[in-house]
Amino acid sequence: MGFVTEMEYGDRREQRRIAGRGTAWLVPLVLLAAIVTVDFETGETFRVVSWIILVPSIAAAICGVGATTTFALLSLAAYLAVDTAFPERYRAGTAGFVLLAFGGVLAVVASVVRTRRERQGLHMRDIAETTRRTVLRPLPPNWAGLEHAGVYLAADVDARVGGDFYDIQPGPNGTRVLLGDVQGKGLGAVETAAALLGTFREVAYHEPDLVTVADRLEVRMCRHRGHTAALGRYDGDRFATALLLGFPKDARDAVEVINFGHEPPLAVGPRGVRPLPGGERLPIGFGDLTGAAEPGAGPGPPACRVRLDEDETLLMVTDGVTEARDRADEFYPLLDDVARAVAADHGRAAPRRLVRLVREGVLRHTRGRLDDDTTVFALRRLPEPQSDPGPASTTGRPSRC
């Protein structure tokens, strides 16, 4: 995932900054040289040697502890050398030296406190990143016969974790895909996403019917809310919008869709962009309103089997994309932006390029100011291996909804 690589690069850069490596030490060094030069140039009438106290202070803000200590000692040595070069009646004297020494000690202490806090912050970010990777497990390239690409943009770049989730699960009954967005933020949303993904990974493998997978997700949400309530945490209004897709083995030109109140997936190809209909359901968590989460409840609405050509890519996004606004309060025109780009270059329909297109479009539209976690996920079937063409499909054209 390209965005993960960017975040990891940011961590390494942050580690270097905390450790004091890089070129940050040049700033206090240049400042020290400038103060010494100005003090000599202005002569006895205007002494600025006491300004050297700024050097360890600046070092404490941008350098490591070792560099700050070095500049504190270097500042004392420079002070003595410059001050003693002037006649005694023009010297800043012992008072300035004591002030500089005290300021240097405070600068070192401040540097120690800053680096400890920054390391603690990095540790917490590592924990958040591990949690995110646990929920959104890395997917192997071309997993389950699907070429895929995805990107996750956290509205809070320090937290790096939210309620958006997606996964691909291969199984004996075909490949199933789940993408969703849990209402709310924080650890409660993460726990809910993890619960739904855990159920999906097991049920999608074993159950032959996609409707059963959808029903199990509804039951899992009900059980999860009951568990959090027993722990004393109110989570009764938690719900999730989601898309549940099935790629049946017996029809390579079809996809099954169940839509839990989510934005419909877009089929993007050389012939344009079209939203796919789906077996419409309420968001996951509203099953108690219809009785779908009750024991012994019958199966929910059927999945919708839709035709999907081999050169078409399925694009799925969360509301961080569809509700992204610019300064004029205009929504990001996802459909128009994608259609225009693919019409100009059919190669933009490839999953990786399509995800990059939407990611850059959202960031450009919002000028990098995201109000909600944003997930973009695209996938399409890989061409069937020529060496193992398999039996011809006998199901005919996919049925309409």
GROMACS .gro file of C-alpha atoms in nm, residues 112-253:
model
  142
  112VAL     CA    1   1.571   1.600   2.734
  113VAL     CA    2   1.201   1.660   2.808
  114ARG     CA    3   1.121   1.730   2.442
  115THR     CA    4   1.295   1.420   2.306
  116ARG     CA    5   1.131   1.197   2.567
  117ARG     CA    6   0.787   1.327   2.477
  118GLU     CA    7   0.853   1.290   2.106
  119ARG     CA    8   0.976   0.934   2.151
  120GLN     CA    9   0.668   0.856   2.356
  121GLY     CA   10   0.454   1.005   2.081
  122LEU     CA   11   0.630   0.788   1.822
  123HIS     CA   12   0.572   0.485   2.041
  124MET     CA   13   0.200   0.561   2.056
  125ARG     CA   14   0.194   0.608   1.679
  126ASP     CA   15   0.365   0.270   1.640
  127ILE     CA   16   0.092   0.115   1.854
  128ALA     CA   17  -0.174   0.282   1.640
  129GLU     CA   18  -0.001   0.161   1.324
  130THR     CA   19   0.016  -0.195   1.459
  131THR     CA   20  -0.353  -0.177   1.544
  132ARG     CA   21  -0.435  -0.051   1.196
  133ARG     CA   22  -0.232  -0.328   1.035
  134THR     CA   23  -0.411  -0.583   1.252
  135VAL     CA   24  -0.751  -0.456   1.143
  136LEU     CA   25  -0.652  -0.381   0.783
  137ARG     CA   26  -0.420  -0.671   0.719
  138PRO     CA   27  -0.183  -0.635   0.422
  139LEU     CA   28  -0.316  -0.807   0.112
  140PRO     CA   29  -0.079  -1.003  -0.115
  141PRO     CA   30  -0.051  -0.882  -0.474
  142ASN     CA   31  -0.310  -1.036  -0.707
  143TRP     CA   32  -0.476  -1.198  -0.407
  144ALA     CA   33  -0.756  -1.448  -0.479
  145GLY     CA   34  -0.743  -1.385  -0.853
  146LEU     CA   35  -0.801  -1.011  -0.812
  147GLU     CA   36  -0.575  -0.725  -0.909
  148HIS     CA   37  -0.630  -0.474  -0.631
  149ALA     CA   38  -0.504  -0.147  -0.491
  150GLY     CA   39  -0.614   0.056  -0.192
  151VAL     CA   40  -0.525   0.360   0.012
  152TYR     CA   41  -0.631   0.473   0.358
  153LEU     CA   42  -0.604   0.840   0.457
  154ALA     CA   43  -0.665   0.919   0.822
  155ALA     CA   44  -0.827   1.254   0.897
  156ASP     CA   45  -0.609   1.261   1.211
  157VAL     CA   46  -0.264   1.177   1.075
  158ASP     CA   47  -0.129   1.123   1.425
  159ALA     CA   48  -0.397   0.871   1.517
  160ARG     CA   49  -0.372   0.680   1.186
  161VAL     CA   50  -0.659   0.459   1.277
  162GLY     CA   51  -1.033   0.483   1.231
  163GLY     CA   52  -1.348   0.297   1.140
  164ASP     CA   53  -1.287   0.234   0.769
  165PHE     CA   54  -1.220  -0.130   0.681
  166TYR     CA   55  -1.184  -0.362   0.384
  167ASP     CA   56  -1.066  -0.713   0.306
  168ILE     CA   57  -1.059  -0.986   0.042
  169GLN     CA   58  -1.138  -1.343   0.141
  170PRO     CA   59  -1.091  -1.631  -0.105
  171GLY     CA   60  -1.273  -1.958  -0.045
  172PRO     CA   61  -1.418  -2.269  -0.203
  173ASN     CA   62  -1.733  -2.077  -0.302
  174GLY     CA   63  -1.553  -1.793  -0.476
  175THR     CA   64  -1.390  -1.471  -0.362
  176ARG     CA   65  -1.572  -1.232  -0.130
  177VAL     CA   66  -1.487  -0.865  -0.071
  178LEU     CA   67  -1.599  -0.640   0.213
  179LEU     CA   68  -1.556  -0.263   0.242
  180GLY     CA   69  -1.724  -0.051   0.505
  181ASP     CA   70  -1.723   0.249   0.732
  182VAL     CA   71  -1.814   0.229   1.101
  183GLN     CA   72  -2.007   0.523   1.239
  184GLY     CA   73  -1.802   0.729   1.481
  185LYS     CA   74  -1.432   0.748   1.555
  186GLY     CA   75  -1.182   0.631   1.811
  187LEU     CA   76  -1.115   0.290   1.958
  188GLY     CA   77  -1.485   0.202   1.966
  189ALA     CA   78  -1.501   0.229   1.587
  190VAL     CA   79  -1.180   0.028   1.554
  191GLU     CA   80  -1.316  -0.250   1.778
  192THR     CA   81  -1.633  -0.268   1.574
  193ALA     CA   82  -1.441  -0.283   1.247
  194ALA     CA   83  -1.221  -0.560   1.386
  195ALA     CA   84  -1.529  -0.758   1.499
  196LEU     CA   85  -1.692  -0.733   1.156
  197LEU     CA   86  -1.374  -0.823   0.971
  198GLY     CA   87  -1.311  -1.124   1.194
  199THR     CA   88  -1.658  -1.257   1.124
  200PHE     CA   89  -1.629  -1.184   0.753
  201ARG     CA   90  -1.299  -1.371   0.719
  202GLU     CA   91  -1.448  -1.687   0.865
  203VAL     CA   92  -1.802  -1.681   0.730
  204ALA     CA   93  -1.705  -1.570   0.379
  205TYR     CA   94  -1.481  -1.874   0.352
  206HIS     CA   95  -1.731  -2.134   0.471
  207GLU     CA   96  -2.074  -2.013   0.361
  208PRO     CA   97  -2.179  -2.087   0.002
  209ASP     CA   98  -2.448  -1.815  -0.005
  210LEU     CA   99  -2.350  -1.447   0.006
  211VAL     CA  100  -2.682  -1.365   0.177
  212THR     CA  101  -2.580  -1.583   0.472
  213VAL     CA  102  -2.255  -1.390   0.499
  214ALA     CA  103  -2.450  -1.066   0.512
  215ASP     CA  104  -2.688  -1.202   0.778
  216ARG     CA  105  -2.395  -1.315   0.994
  217LEU     CA  106  -2.245  -0.968   0.981
  218GLU     CA  107  -2.571  -0.826   1.116
  219VAL     CA  108  -2.579  -1.079   1.398
  220ARG     CA  109  -2.213  -1.006   1.481
  221MET     CA  110  -2.286  -0.635   1.515
  222CYS     CA  111  -2.573  -0.710   1.752
  223ARG     CA  112  -2.354  -0.938   1.965
  224HIS     CA  113  -2.070  -0.686   1.967
  225ARG     CA  114  -2.294  -0.410   2.094
  226GLY     CA  115  -2.427  -0.641   2.364
  227HIS     CA  116  -2.072  -0.718   2.474
  228THR     CA  117  -1.971  -0.353   2.497
  229ALA     CA  118  -2.290  -0.274   2.688
  230ALA     CA  119  -2.206  -0.550   2.940
  231LEU     CA  120  -1.867  -0.384   2.988
  232GLY     CA  121  -2.042  -0.060   3.079
  233ARG     CA  122  -1.969   0.121   2.752
  234TYR     CA  123  -2.271   0.256   2.570
  235ASP     CA  124  -2.245   0.151   2.207
  236GLY     CA  125  -2.612   0.105   2.126
  237ASP     CA  126  -2.621   0.340   1.828
  238ARG     CA  127  -2.312   0.203   1.656
  239PHE     CA  128  -2.368   0.099   1.296
  240ALA     CA  129  -2.169   0.052   0.978
  241THR     CA  130  -2.237   0.109   0.611
  242ALA     CA  131  -2.073  -0.152   0.390
  243LEU     CA  132  -2.044  -0.317   0.051
  244LEU     CA  133  -2.033  -0.696   0.033
  245LEU     CA  134  -1.926  -0.840  -0.301
  246GLY     CA  135  -1.903  -1.195  -0.429
  247PHE     CA  136  -1.708  -1.314  -0.731
  248PRO     CA  137  -1.862  -1.652  -0.813
  249LYS     CA  138  -1.647  -1.923  -0.967
  250ASP     CA  139  -1.916  -2.022  -1.215
  251ALA     CA  140  -1.947  -1.679  -1.380
  252ARG     CA  141  -1.638  -1.476  -1.454
  253ASP     CA  142  -1.849  -1.199  -1.611
   0.00000   0.00000   0.00000
